[in-house]
């Protein structure tokens, strides 16, 4: 039996809201210090360190964390126009392009209510997942989508194979089964 | 798929009018190597060479849509599906891309259906790689998407002639190739045909495979369920591929932009593969549990896979209940996955009926098609670089548009008027009606039978339903028209578009029979306008007929430029009264029904040049037929020609009936009917088809001359 609070909502058919990982539900303190995380991988700790130093999306867009969608849009448009490589001074194209990409990323995250929610949650926990890490997360998401599908139909195929072995056994009186049996017998006779 | 950074809701400077830009300094797709994403910026020259990026494990090519003949090394080696057997998965993927280039190149020159074929490039390649046509049967539902199939089965060299006179048909056609297992044009017939072929194979003791490819739009028709129900029961080996691209109507868009697909089925299908919300919550949860650390993370992972199983399985029951084994969803643009699944399924001896749910994107691989609201489903010639279609400018608009506008004008004054169509908002013009009256327009999906009886139900409650259905699609709902509407004398109005010969779509879409099957119904009022003004008046007439059903037919094509009534609001005509358009002084009368009246007028002018003066009349009504007009024409002339663009049993038959019963054929009158011949007219341009059918103005005048004994002049006229 699952012990953590999370597991209490394991029964299917229960309200999906119970899956919401609100800190209070899980009896966590409001903020978790990333340095306390124990999984010990250097790479991850390094990333977290990096994440703490990075400017947040809100800072990048120059708006407050309570910014509304129109504000976010406006800030984005302004900055996009400023940093677009086509209008950047020729000697600073690289820098401006990088900024443009980050601004774009910020807008993409903050303008989608779901992603904004996740981002805000991370931020509240003191994490700003760096540009590349977040990209990989999304990228992985799509790959995961695909691999999830792949797993599903692979399971379905194995099940079908299994069924097909015993499909035309004696009891099955469907028209198709009868015809298949007949054909089997005929081919055996030949 | 990971989109380029610029493909977001806000598209700044780079989003030029052309969808697929070749401008310098564009952003490329990100390339992900070992999962680390790095954004690349490259400058590209216009008409650039193809670059290959690595994304995850797939190679992405940049396709050449420059308008020049694409270089297709792999495709050049394929003349028959057997040439595909030895290709590797990578080569198959490359072949699909080459197919896309070839498709855009060809269709940009001929016009036709584009995006359906683009969406199934990988699927077609996978099917032909795995299966062996013509022994194995692949049945394409509707057939819009069969262009890659035709290319791969030895018809590539003739693709430039597709949909043209004496060229390839735009749909699968048994007479054209052995690889076309079943002719198509109307939707939802593939599973039924497939089941028939499967059962036939079983009875004959053969061993081949039968594959039916049907789209989610076609799945909305009842016939598909009838077939699946029977397939589940018979348990014969059958592979059904559900090509799901979320396009149910044509277009699945309103006038203003894309619309979600109609019907509850689409939602059910979406549930089958979208667990995104669930996954995001899961991800967030995973994030948290990582903080908690160690054991809890493991436990949470176990719980997660349990719930995943539960959530994923429930949606498939729709098909499972019908007795089909459900597999999917499978990514329809991943050749490796498709080939794997198809091979597995092929290798099972006691398969039974199986449904493989494949997810594709309509228009995939060609940005202008992907982004257009109607996905560039049916196009005329276009510029491959930009996707812009070269629509010819005509002074007049199509009859469809005139119909829509006059219906809107009627509905402005009468709020009981409602519009119904069967997944053809664009084709019937009701998308304009929908824009104006969103709550009074009903798209029922591809379900003409239901549309008719649904309209009957509306009429019972006192509403005034206008059913806009193409002539050939209305055939499907004939019993509903006869039994549910006409028998009960319910005032349903039928706006029968695409009546007569339709051009490039060919006999599958030809509206030859509507007058025949509508006018034989006792209570139906049957009329046909000769131009757009008459059309608007007939819409008003139909709106006014409130005690019985009525219908009016109009063809594909543009108006002649007649003066429209003010504000597009027609005036009701007197029922059962035709009109005389041209008074002749001689012995000849020509009576036309429908837009062919224009050809009759032209014929009269030709005859005038030869000194023959003809009277031309417009019958307007086939039922009730204008008896007085017929009597007048019969008594005052010696030669009477009647003309219609319909099959036998239609207007001419009603004329003959009337003339006989009233003794008008007992005297000196020579009457000749001109109608569509008793055979199917092949696809081609509309003018070519009219000539083939013998209904052009030259033919009409030649007929008159032959009756006058001036056969030589007649032949001379025809040969001009």
JSON list of N, CA, C and O in Angstrom, two decimals, chain A residues 6 39 76 81 86 104 108 114 136 141-142 144 146 148 150 152-153 156 159 161 164 167 174 176 179-180 183, chain B residues 2 5 8 10 14 25 35 202 206 234-235 237 272 275 279-280 285 290 325 328-329 331 334 337 344 350-351:
[
{"chain": "A", "resi": 6, "resn": "UNK", "atom": "N", "xyz": [0.55, 11.43, -1.58]},
{"chain": "A", "resi": 6, "resn": "UNK", "atom": "CA", "xyz": [0.34, 11.39, -3.03]},
{"chain": "A", "resi": 6, "resn": "UNK", "atom": "C", "xyz": [-0.40, 10.12, -3.42]},
{"chain": "A", "resi": 6, "resn": "UNK", "atom": "O", "xyz": [-1.27, 10.10, -4.25]},
{"chain": "A", "resi": 39, "resn": "UNK", "atom": "N", "xyz": [19.69, 13.91, -4.28]},
{"chain": "A", "resi": 39, "resn": "UNK", "atom": "CA", "xyz": [19.97, 12.87, -5.27]},
{"chain": "A", "resi": 39, "resn": "UNK", "atom": "C", "xyz": [21.39, 12.90, -5.81]},
{"chain": "A", "resi": 39, "resn": "UNK", "atom": "O", "xyz": [21.79, 12.06, -6.57]},
{"chain": "A", "resi": 76, "resn": "UNK", "atom": "N", "xyz": [6.73, 41.69, -24.54]},
{"chain": "A", "resi": 76, "resn": "UNK", "atom": "CA", "xyz": [7.37, 40.81, -25.50]},
{"chain": "A", "resi": 76, "resn": "UNK", "atom": "C", "xyz": [7.52, 41.50, -26.85]},
{"chain": "A", "resi": 76, "resn": "UNK", "atom": "O", "xyz": [8.58, 41.46, -27.48]},
{"chain": "A", "resi": 81, "resn": "UNK", "atom": "N", "xyz": [10.89, 43.38, -31.03]},
{"chain": "A", "resi": 81, "resn": "UNK", "atom": "CA", "xyz": [11.24, 44.35, -32.06]},
{"chain": "A", "resi": 81, "resn": "UNK", "atom": "C", "xyz": [12.63, 44.90, -31.85]},
{"chain": "A", "resi": 81, "resn": "UNK", "atom": "O", "xyz": [13.33, 45.24, -32.79]},
{"chain": "A", "resi": 86, "resn": "UNK", "atom": "N", "xyz": [17.23, 40.94, -37.53]},
{"chain": "A", "resi": 86, "resn": "UNK", "atom": "CA", "xyz": [17.18, 41.75, -38.75]},
{"chain": "A", "resi": 86, "resn": "UNK", "atom": "C", "xyz": [17.40, 43.24, -38.46]},
{"chain": "A", "resi": 86, "resn": "UNK", "atom": "O", "xyz": [17.82, 43.99, -39.33]},
{"chain": "A", "resi": 104, "resn": "UNK", "atom": "N", "xyz": [11.77, 35.26, -26.53]},
{"chain": "A", "resi": 104, "resn": "UNK", "atom": "CA", "xyz": [10.77, 34.40, -27.19]},
{"chain": "A", "resi": 104, "resn": "UNK", "atom": "C", "xyz": [10.34, 33.29, -26.25]},
{"chain": "A", "resi": 104, "resn": "UNK", "atom": "O", "xyz": [9.17, 32.98, -26.07]},
{"chain": "A", "resi": 108, "resn": "UNK", "atom": "N", "xyz": [6.74, 32.50, -24.71]},
{"chain": "A", "resi": 108, "resn": "UNK", "atom": "CA", "xyz": [6.07, 31.24, -24.96]},
{"chain": "A", "resi": 108, "resn": "UNK", "atom": "C", "xyz": [5.61, 30.60, -23.66]},
{"chain": "A", "resi": 108, "resn": "UNK", "atom": "O", "xyz": [4.53, 30.03, -23.57]},
{"chain": "A", "resi": 114, "resn": "UNK", "atom": "N", "xyz": [-1.00, 27.23, -18.74]},
{"chain": "A", "resi": 114, "resn": "UNK", "atom": "CA", "xyz": [-0.54, 26.01, -18.07]},
{"chain": "A", "resi": 114, "resn": "UNK", "atom": "C", "xyz": [0.95, 26.07, -17.79]},
{"chain": "A", "resi": 114, "resn": "UNK", "atom": "O", "xyz": [1.41, 25.77, -16.69]},
{"chain": "A", "resi": 136, "resn": "UNK", "atom": "N", "xyz": [14.96, 21.16, -23.20]},
{"chain": "A", "resi": 136, "resn": "UNK", "atom": "CA", "xyz": [15.08, 19.73, -23.25]},
{"chain": "A", "resi": 136, "resn": "UNK", "atom": "C", "xyz": [13.85, 19.09, -22.66]},
{"chain": "A", "resi": 136, "resn": "UNK", "atom": "O", "xyz": [13.36, 18.08, -23.14]},
{"chain": "A", "resi": 141, "resn": "UNK", "atom": "N", "xyz": [9.35, 16.08, -23.71]},
{"chain": "A", "resi": 141, "resn": "UNK", "atom": "CA", "xyz": [7.90, 15.89, -23.62]},
{"chain": "A", "resi": 141, "resn": "UNK", "atom": "C", "xyz": [7.37, 15.30, -24.90]},
{"chain": "A", "resi": 141, "resn": "UNK", "atom": "O", "xyz": [6.57, 14.37, -24.89]},
{"chain": "A", "resi": 142, "resn": "UNK", "atom": "N", "xyz": [7.85, 15.83, -26.02]},
{"chain": "A", "resi": 142, "resn": "UNK", "atom": "CA", "xyz": [7.34, 15.32, -27.28]},
{"chain": "A", "resi": 142, "resn": "UNK", "atom": "C", "xyz": [7.83, 13.92, -27.53]},
{"chain": "A", "resi": 142, "resn": "UNK", "atom": "O", "xyz": [7.09, 13.06, -28.01]},
{"chain": "A", "resi": 144, "resn": "UNK", "atom": "N", "xyz": [8.52, 11.93, -25.28]},
{"chain": "A", "resi": 144, "resn": "UNK", "atom": "CA", "xyz": [7.77, 11.08, -24.35]},
{"chain": "A", "resi": 144, "resn": "UNK", "atom": "C", "xyz": [6.40, 10.76, -24.89]},
{"chain": "A", "resi": 144, "resn": "UNK", "atom": "O", "xyz": [5.93, 9.63, -24.77]},
{"chain": "A", "resi": 146, "resn": "UNK", "atom": "N", "xyz": [5.61, 10.48, -27.91]},
{"chain": "A", "resi": 146, "resn": "UNK", "atom": "CA", "xyz": [5.80, 9.45, -28.92]},
{"chain": "A", "resi": 146, "resn": "UNK", "atom": "C", "xyz": [6.10, 8.11, -28.27]},
{"chain": "A", "resi": 146, "resn": "UNK", "atom": "O", "xyz": [5.56, 7.08, -28.70]},
{"chain": "A", "resi": 148, "resn": "UNK", "atom": "N", "xyz": [5.35, 7.14, -25.38]},
{"chain": "A", "resi": 148, "resn": "UNK", "atom": "CA", "xyz": [4.16, 6.64, -24.70]},
{"chain": "A", "resi": 148, "resn": "UNK", "atom": "C", "xyz": [3.26, 5.93, -25.67]},
{"chain": "A", "resi": 148, "resn": "UNK", "atom": "O", "xyz": [2.75, 4.83, -25.41]},
{"chain": "A", "resi": 150, "resn": "UNK", "atom": "N", "xyz": [4.18, 4.65, -28.45]},
{"chain": "A", "resi": 150, "resn": "UNK", "atom": "CA", "xyz": [4.86, 3.46, -28.93]},
{"chain": "A", "resi": 150, "resn": "UNK", "atom": "C", "xyz": [4.66, 2.32, -27.94]},
{"chain": "A", "resi": 150, "resn": "UNK", "atom": "O", "xyz": [4.35, 1.20, -28.32]},
{"chain": "A", "resi": 152, "resn": "UNK", "atom": "N", "xyz": [2.30, 1.96, -25.90]},
{"chain": "A", "resi": 152, "resn": "UNK", "atom": "CA", "xyz": [0.92, 1.52, -25.91]},
{"chain": "A", "resi": 152, "resn": "UNK", "atom": "C", "xyz": [0.65, 0.56, -27.04]},
{"chain": "A", "resi": 152, "resn": "UNK", "atom": "O", "xyz": [0.12, -0.52, -26.86]},
{"chain": "A", "resi": 153, "resn": "UNK", "atom": "N", "xyz": [1.06, 0.98, -28.27]},
{"chain": "A", "resi": 153, "resn": "UNK", "atom": "CA", "xyz": [0.68, 0.07, -29.34]},
{"chain": "A", "resi": 153, "resn": "UNK", "atom": "C", "xyz": [1.53, -1.20, -29.37]},
{"chain": "A", "resi": 153, "resn": "UNK", "atom": "O", "xyz": [1.12, -2.23, -29.87]},
{"chain": "A", "resi": 156, "resn": "UNK", "atom": "N", "xyz": [-0.39, -3.39, -27.26]},
{"chain": "A", "resi": 156, "resn": "UNK", "atom": "CA", "xyz": [-1.59, -3.85, -27.96]},
{"chain": "A", "resi": 156, "resn": "UNK", "atom": "C", "xyz": [-1.25, -4.95, -28.97]},
{"chain": "A", "resi": 156, "resn": "UNK", "atom": "O", "xyz": [-1.98, -5.94, -29.12]},
{"chain": "A", "resi": 159, "resn": "UNK", "atom": "N", "xyz": [-0.62, -8.24, -27.27]},
{"chain": "A", "resi": 159, "resn": "UNK", "atom": "CA", "xyz": [-1.88, -8.82, -26.84]},
{"chain": "A", "resi": 159, "resn": "UNK", "atom": "C", "xyz": [-2.63, -9.43, -28.02]},
{"chain": "A", "resi": 159, "resn": "UNK", "atom": "O", "xyz": [-3.20, -10.52, -27.93]},
{"chain": "A", "resi": 161, "resn": "UNK", "atom": "N", "xyz": [-1.35, -10.59, -30.74]},
{"chain": "A", "resi": 161, "resn": "UNK", "atom": "CA", "xyz": [-0.66, -11.82, -31.15]},
{"chain": "A", "resi": 161, "resn": "UNK", "atom": "C", "xyz": [-1.11, -12.98, -30.29]},
{"chain": "A", "resi": 161, "resn": "UNK", "atom": "O", "xyz": [-1.40, -14.07, -30.77]},
{"chain": "A", "resi": 164, "resn": "UNK", "atom": "N", "xyz": [-4.50, -13.97, -31.14]},
{"chain": "A", "resi": 164, "resn": "UNK", "atom": "CA", "xyz": [-4.64, -14.60, -32.46]},
{"chain": "A", "resi": 164, "resn": "UNK", "atom": "C", "xyz": [-4.20, -16.05, -32.42]},
{"chain": "A", "resi": 164, "resn": "UNK", "atom": "O", "xyz": [-4.61, -16.86, -33.24]},
{"chain": "A", "resi": 167, "resn": "UNK", "atom": "N", "xyz": [-7.36, -17.80, -31.26]},
{"chain": "A", "resi": 167, "resn": "UNK", "atom": "CA", "xyz": [-8.62, -17.24, -31.75]},
{"chain": "A", "resi": 167, "resn": "UNK", "atom": "C", "xyz": [-9.55, -18.26, -32.37]},
{"chain": "A", "resi": 167, "resn": "UNK", "atom": "O", "xyz": [-10.75, -18.24, -32.18]},
{"chain": "A", "resi": 174, "resn": "UNK", "atom": "N", "xyz": [-17.59, -17.98, -34.95]},
{"chain": "A", "resi": 174, "resn": "UNK", "atom": "CA", "xyz": [-17.85, -16.87, -35.86]},
{"chain": "A", "resi": 174, "resn": "UNK", "atom": "C", "xyz": [-17.61, -17.33, -37.29]},
{"chain": "A", "resi": 174, "resn": "UNK", "atom": "O", "xyz": [-16.85, -18.25, -37.55]},
{"chain": "A", "resi": 176, "resn": "UNK", "atom": "N", "xyz": [-15.95, -15.91, -39.65]},
{"chain": "A", "resi": 176, "resn": "UNK", "atom": "CA", "xyz": [-14.55, -15.79, -40.02]},
{"chain": "A", "resi": 176, "resn": "UNK", "atom": "C", "xyz": [-13.72, -16.94, -39.49]},
{"chain": "A", "resi": 176, "resn": "UNK", "atom": "O", "xyz": [-12.87, -17.49, -40.20]},
{"chain": "A", "resi": 179, "resn": "UNK", "atom": "N", "xyz": [-14.31, -20.08, -41.50]},
{"chain": "A", "resi": 179, "resn": "UNK", "atom": "CA", "xyz": [-13.67, -20.03, -42.82]},
{"chain": "A", "resi": 179, "resn": "UNK", "atom": "C", "xyz": [-12.16, -20.24, -42.69]},
{"chain": "A", "resi": 179, "resn": "UNK", "atom": "O", "xyz": [-11.54, -20.92, -43.50]},
{"chain": "A", "resi": 180, "resn": "UNK", "atom": "N", "xyz": [-11.58, -19.63, -41.63]},
{"chain": "A", "resi": 180, "resn": "UNK", "atom": "CA", "xyz": [-10.15, -19.79, -41.47]},
{"chain": "A", "resi": 180, "resn": "UNK", "atom": "C", "xyz": [-9.80, -21.23, -41.17]},
{"chain": "A", "resi": 180, "resn": "UNK", "atom": "O", "xyz": [-8.81, -21.76, -41.69]},
{"chain": "A", "resi": 183, "resn": "UNK", "atom": "N", "xyz": [-9.95, -23.21, -44.30]},
{"chain": "A", "resi": 183, "resn": "UNK", "atom": "CA", "xyz": [-8.80, -22.96, -45.19]},
{"chain": "A", "resi": 183, "resn": "UNK", "atom": "C", "xyz": [-7.58, -23.70, -44.66]},
{"chain": "A", "resi": 183, "resn": "UNK", "atom": "O", "xyz": [-6.81, -24.28, -45.44]},
{"chain": "B", "resi": 2, "resn": "UNK", "atom": "N", "xyz": [8.69, 19.76, -33.00]},
{"chain": "B", "resi": 2, "resn": "UNK", "atom": "CA", "xyz": [9.32, 20.97, -32.51]},
{"chain": "B", "resi": 2, "resn": "UNK", "atom": "C", "xyz": [9.27, 22.02, -33.61]},
{"chain": "B", "resi": 2, "resn": "UNK", "atom": "O", "xyz": [9.73, 21.80, -34.70]},
{"chain": "B", "resi": 5, "resn": "UNK", "atom": "N", "xyz": [11.27, 28.59, -33.99]},
{"chain": "B", "resi": 5, "resn": "UNK", "atom": "CA", "xyz": [10.96, 29.55, -32.93]},
{"chain": "B", "resi": 5, "resn": "UNK", "atom": "C", "xyz": [9.96, 30.60, -33.38]},
{"chain": "B", "resi": 5, "resn": "UNK", "atom": "O", "xyz": [9.32, 31.22, -32.57]},
{"chain": "B", "resi": 8, "resn": "UNK", "atom": "N", "xyz": [5.05, 31.00, -33.60]},
{"chain": "B", "resi": 8, "resn": "UNK", "atom": "CA", "xyz": [4.23, 31.15, -32.39]},
{"chain": "B", "resi": 8, "resn": "UNK", "atom": "C", "xyz": [3.05, 32.02, -32.74]},
{"chain": "B", "resi": 8, "resn": "UNK", "atom": "O", "xyz": [2.87, 32.41, -33.88]},
{"chain": "B", "resi": 10, "resn": "UNK", "atom": "N", "xyz": [2.48, 35.04, -32.11]},
{"chain": "B", "resi": 10, "resn": "UNK", "atom": "CA", "xyz": [2.86, 36.35, -32.60]},
{"chain": "B", "resi": 10, "resn": "UNK", "atom": "C", "xyz": [3.93, 36.14, -33.64]},
{"chain": "B", "resi": 10, "resn": "UNK", "atom": "O", "xyz": [4.99, 35.63, -33.35]},
{"chain": "B", "resi": 14, "resn": "UNK", "atom": "N", "xyz": [9.03, 38.35, -40.00]},
{"chain": "B", "resi": 14, "resn": "UNK", "atom": "CA", "xyz": [9.29, 37.32, -40.98]},
{"chain": "B", "resi": 14, "resn": "UNK", "atom": "C", "xyz": [8.06, 36.71, -41.59]},
{"chain": "B", "resi": 14, "resn": "UNK", "atom": "O", "xyz": [8.13, 36.02, -42.56]},
{"chain": "B", "resi": 25, "resn": "UNK", "atom": "N", "xyz": [18.31, 34.99, -43.65]},
{"chain": "B", "resi": 25, "resn": "UNK", "atom": "CA", "xyz": [18.29, 35.00, -42.19]},
{"chain": "B", "resi": 25, "resn": "UNK", "atom": "C", "xyz": [16.94, 34.55, -41.63]},
{"chain": "B", "resi": 25, "resn": "UNK", "atom": "O", "xyz": [16.20, 35.30, -41.03]},
{"chain": "B", "resi": 35, "resn": "UNK", "atom": "N", "xyz": [19.73, 15.24, -26.91]},
{"chain": "B", "resi": 35, "resn": "UNK", "atom": "CA", "xyz": [18.78, 15.91, -26.04]},
{"chain": "B", "resi": 35, "resn": "UNK", "atom": "C", "xyz": [19.13, 17.32, -25.66]},
{"chain": "B", "resi": 35, "resn": "UNK", "atom": "O", "xyz": [18.35, 18.02, -25.05]},
{"chain": "B", "resi": 202, "resn": "UNK", "atom": "N", "xyz": [-12.36, -15.13, -48.38]},
{"chain": "B", "resi": 202, "resn": "UNK", "atom": "CA", "xyz": [-12.51, -16.30, -47.53]},
{"chain": "B", "resi": 202, "resn": "UNK", "atom": "C", "xyz": [-13.28, -17.40, -48.22]},
{"chain": "B", "resi": 202, "resn": "UNK", "atom": "O", "xyz": [-12.93, -18.59, -48.14]},
{"chain": "B", "resi": 206, "resn": "UNK", "atom": "N", "xyz": [-8.75, -17.84, -50.55]},
{"chain": "B", "resi": 206, "resn": "UNK", "atom": "CA", "xyz": [-7.50, -17.15, -50.85]},
{"chain": "B", "resi": 206, "resn": "UNK", "atom": "C", "xyz": [-6.87, -16.60, -49.58]},
{"chain": "B", "resi": 206, "resn": "UNK", "atom": "O", "xyz": [-7.47, -16.63, -48.50]},
{"chain": "B", "resi": 234, "resn": "UNK", "atom": "N", "xyz": [-18.80, -10.77, -38.30]},
{"chain": "B", "resi": 234, "resn": "UNK", "atom": "CA", "xyz": [-18.33, -11.83, -39.17]},
{"chain": "B", "resi": 234, "resn": "UNK", "atom": "C", "xyz": [-16.94, -12.33, -38.78]},
{"chain": "B", "resi": 234, "resn": "UNK", "atom": "O", "xyz": [-16.58, -13.47, -39.07]},
{"chain": "B", "resi": 235, "resn": "UNK", "atom": "N", "xyz": [-16.14, -11.41, -38.17]},
{"chain": "B", "resi": 235, "resn": "UNK", "atom": "CA", "xyz": [-14.82, -11.81, -37.67]},
{"chain": "B", "resi": 235, "resn": "UNK", "atom": "C", "xyz": [-13.86, -12.23, -38.77]},
{"chain": "B", "resi": 235, "resn": "UNK", "atom": "O", "xyz": [-12.91, -12.98, -38.56]},
{"chain": "B", "resi": 237, "resn": "UNK", "atom": "N", "xyz": [-10.78, -11.65, -41.46]},
{"chain": "B", "resi": 237, "resn": "UNK", "atom": "CA", "xyz": [-9.55, -10.84, -41.37]},
{"chain": "B", "resi": 237, "resn": "UNK", "atom": "C", "xyz": [-9.68, -9.57, -42.19]},
{"chain": "B", "resi": 237, "resn": "UNK", "atom": "O", "xyz": [-9.88, -9.62, -43.40]},
{"chain": "B", "resi": 272, "resn": "UNK", "atom": "N", "xyz": [-8.49, 9.49, -27.10]},
{"chain": "B", "resi": 272, "resn": "UNK", "atom": "CA", "xyz": [-7.69, 8.30, -27.26]},
{"chain": "B", "resi": 272, "resn": "UNK", "atom": "C", "xyz": [-6.20, 8.59, -27.28]},
{"chain": "B", "resi": 272, "resn": "UNK", "atom": "O", "xyz": [-5.41, 7.74, -26.98]},
{"chain": "B", "resi": 275, "resn": "UNK", "atom": "N", "xyz": [-3.18, 12.70, -23.71]},
{"chain": "B", "resi": 275, "resn": "UNK", "atom": "CA", "xyz": [-3.16, 12.63, -22.26]},
{"chain": "B", "resi": 275, "resn": "UNK", "atom": "C", "xyz": [-2.23, 13.71, -21.76]},
{"chain": "B", "resi": 275, "resn": "UNK", "atom": "O", "xyz": [-1.56, 13.58, -20.75]},
{"chain": "B", "resi": 279, "resn": "UNK", "atom": "N", "xyz": [-0.27, 14.29, -18.33]},
{"chain": "B", "resi": 279, "resn": "UNK", "atom": "CA", "xyz": [1.17, 14.16, -18.27]},
{"chain": "B", "resi": 279, "resn": "UNK", "atom": "C", "xyz": [1.81, 15.37, -17.64]},
{"chain": "B", "resi": 279, "resn": "UNK", "atom": "O", "xyz": [2.78, 15.27, -16.91]},
{"chain": "B", "resi": 280, "resn": "UNK", "atom": "N", "xyz": [1.25, 16.56, -17.92]},
{"chain": "B", "resi": 280, "resn": "UNK", "atom": "CA", "xyz": [1.87, 17.75, -17.34]},
{"chain": "B", "resi": 280, "resn": "UNK", "atom": "C", "xyz": [1.75, 17.74, -15.83]},
{"chain": "B", "resi": 280, "resn": "UNK", "atom": "O", "xyz": [2.67, 18.09, -15.13]},
{"chain": "B", "resi": 285, "resn": "UNK", "atom": "N", "xyz": [4.30, 16.75, -10.69]},
{"chain": "B", "resi": 285, "resn": "UNK", "atom": "CA", "xyz": [4.36, 15.90, -9.51]},
{"chain": "B", "resi": 285, "resn": "UNK", "atom": "C", "xyz": [5.72, 15.25, -9.40]},
{"chain": "B", "resi": 285, "resn": "UNK", "atom": "O", "xyz": [6.32, 15.21, -8.33]},
{"chain": "B", "resi": 290, "resn": "UNK", "atom": "N", "xyz": [10.85, 14.50, -6.71]},
{"chain": "B", "resi": 290, "resn": "UNK", "atom": "CA", "xyz": [12.31, 14.44, -6.78]},
{"chain": "B", "resi": 290, "resn": "UNK", "atom": "C", "xyz": [12.90, 15.16, -5.58]},
{"chain": "B", "resi": 290, "resn": "UNK", "atom": "O", "xyz": [13.92, 14.75, -5.04]},
{"chain": "B", "resi": 325, "resn": "UNK", "atom": "N", "xyz": [-10.46, -4.98, -33.03]},
{"chain": "B", "resi": 325, "resn": "UNK", "atom": "CA", "xyz": [-9.34, -4.84, -32.12]},
{"chain": "B", "resi": 325, "resn": "UNK", "atom": "C", "xyz": [-8.66, -3.52, -32.39]},
{"chain": "B", "resi": 325, "resn": "UNK", "atom": "O", "xyz": [-8.27, -3.25, -33.52]},
{"chain": "B", "resi": 328, "resn": "UNK", "atom": "N", "xyz": [-3.38, 1.58, -31.31]},
{"chain": "B", "resi": 328, "resn": "UNK", "atom": "CA", "xyz": [-2.98, 2.95, -31.60]},
{"chain": "B", "resi": 328, "resn": "UNK", "atom": "C", "xyz": [-3.02, 3.83, -30.37]},
{"chain": "B", "resi": 328, "resn": "UNK", "atom": "O", "xyz": [-3.22, 3.35, -29.27]},
{"chain": "B", "resi": 329, "resn": "UNK", "atom": "N", "xyz": [-2.87, 5.14, -30.49]},
{"chain": "B", "resi": 329, "resn": "UNK", "atom": "CA", "xyz": [-2.58, 5.81, -31.76]},
{"chain": "B", "resi": 329, "resn": "UNK", "atom": "C", "xyz": [-1.14, 5.62, -32.22]},
{"chain": "B", "resi": 329, "resn": "UNK", "atom": "O", "xyz": [-0.24, 5.47, -31.42]},
{"chain": "B", "resi": 331, "resn": "UNK", "atom": "N", "xyz": [1.90, 7.20, -34.73]},
{"chain": "B", "resi": 331, "resn": "UNK", "atom": "CA", "xyz": [2.29, 8.44, -35.41]},
{"chain": "B", "resi": 331, "resn": "UNK", "atom": "C", "xyz": [2.30, 8.21, -36.92]},
{"chain": "B", "resi": 331, "resn": "UNK", "atom": "O", "xyz": [3.13, 7.45, -37.44]},
{"chain": "B", "resi": 334, "resn": "UNK", "atom": "N", "xyz": [5.64, 8.75, -39.05]},
{"chain": "B", "resi": 334, "resn": "UNK", "atom": "CA", "xyz": [6.84, 8.04, -38.70]},
{"chain": "B", "resi": 334, "resn": "UNK", "atom": "C", "xyz": [6.82, 6.70, -39.43]},
{"chain": "B", "resi": 334, "resn": "UNK", "atom": "O", "xyz": [6.11, 5.78, -39.05]},
{"chain": "B", "resi": 337, "resn": "UNK", "atom": "N", "xyz": [7.55, 3.41, -37.39]},
{"chain": "B", "resi": 337, "resn": "UNK", "atom": "CA", "xyz": [6.42, 2.91, -36.58]},
{"chain": "B", "resi": 337, "resn": "UNK", "atom": "C", "xyz": [5.37, 2.25, -37.45]},
{"chain": "B", "resi": 337, "resn": "UNK", "atom": "O", "xyz": [4.88, 1.16, -37.15]},
{"chain": "B", "resi": 344, "resn": "UNK", "atom": "N", "xyz": [3.67, -6.37, -38.23]},
{"chain": "B", "resi": 344, "resn": "UNK", "atom": "CA", "xyz": [3.18, -7.24, -37.17]},
{"chain": "B", "resi": 344, "resn": "UNK", "atom": "C", "xyz": [1.77, -7.73, -37.48]},
{"chain": "B", "resi": 344, "resn": "UNK", "atom": "O", "xyz": [1.46, -8.92, -37.37]},
{"chain": "B", "resi": 350, "resn": "UNK", "atom": "N", "xyz": [-4.63, -15.44, -37.67]},
{"chain": "B", "resi": 350, "resn": "UNK", "atom": "CA", "xyz": [-6.03, -15.33, -37.27]},
{"chain": "B", "resi": 350, "resn": "UNK", "atom": "C", "xyz": [-6.26, -13.94, -36.73]},
{"chain": "B", "resi": 350, "resn": "UNK", "atom": "O", "xyz": [-6.39, -13.72, -35.54]},
{"chain": "B", "resi": 351, "resn": "UNK", "atom": "N", "xyz": [-6.31, -13.00, -37.63]},
{"chain": "B", "resi": 351, "resn": "UNK", "atom": "CA", "xyz": [-6.30, -11.60, -37.24]},
{"chain": "B", "resi": 351, "resn": "UNK", "atom": "C", "xyz": [-7.67, -11.12, -36.78]},
{"chain": "B", "resi": 351, "resn": "UNK", "atom": "O", "xyz": [-7.80, -10.42, -35.80]}
]
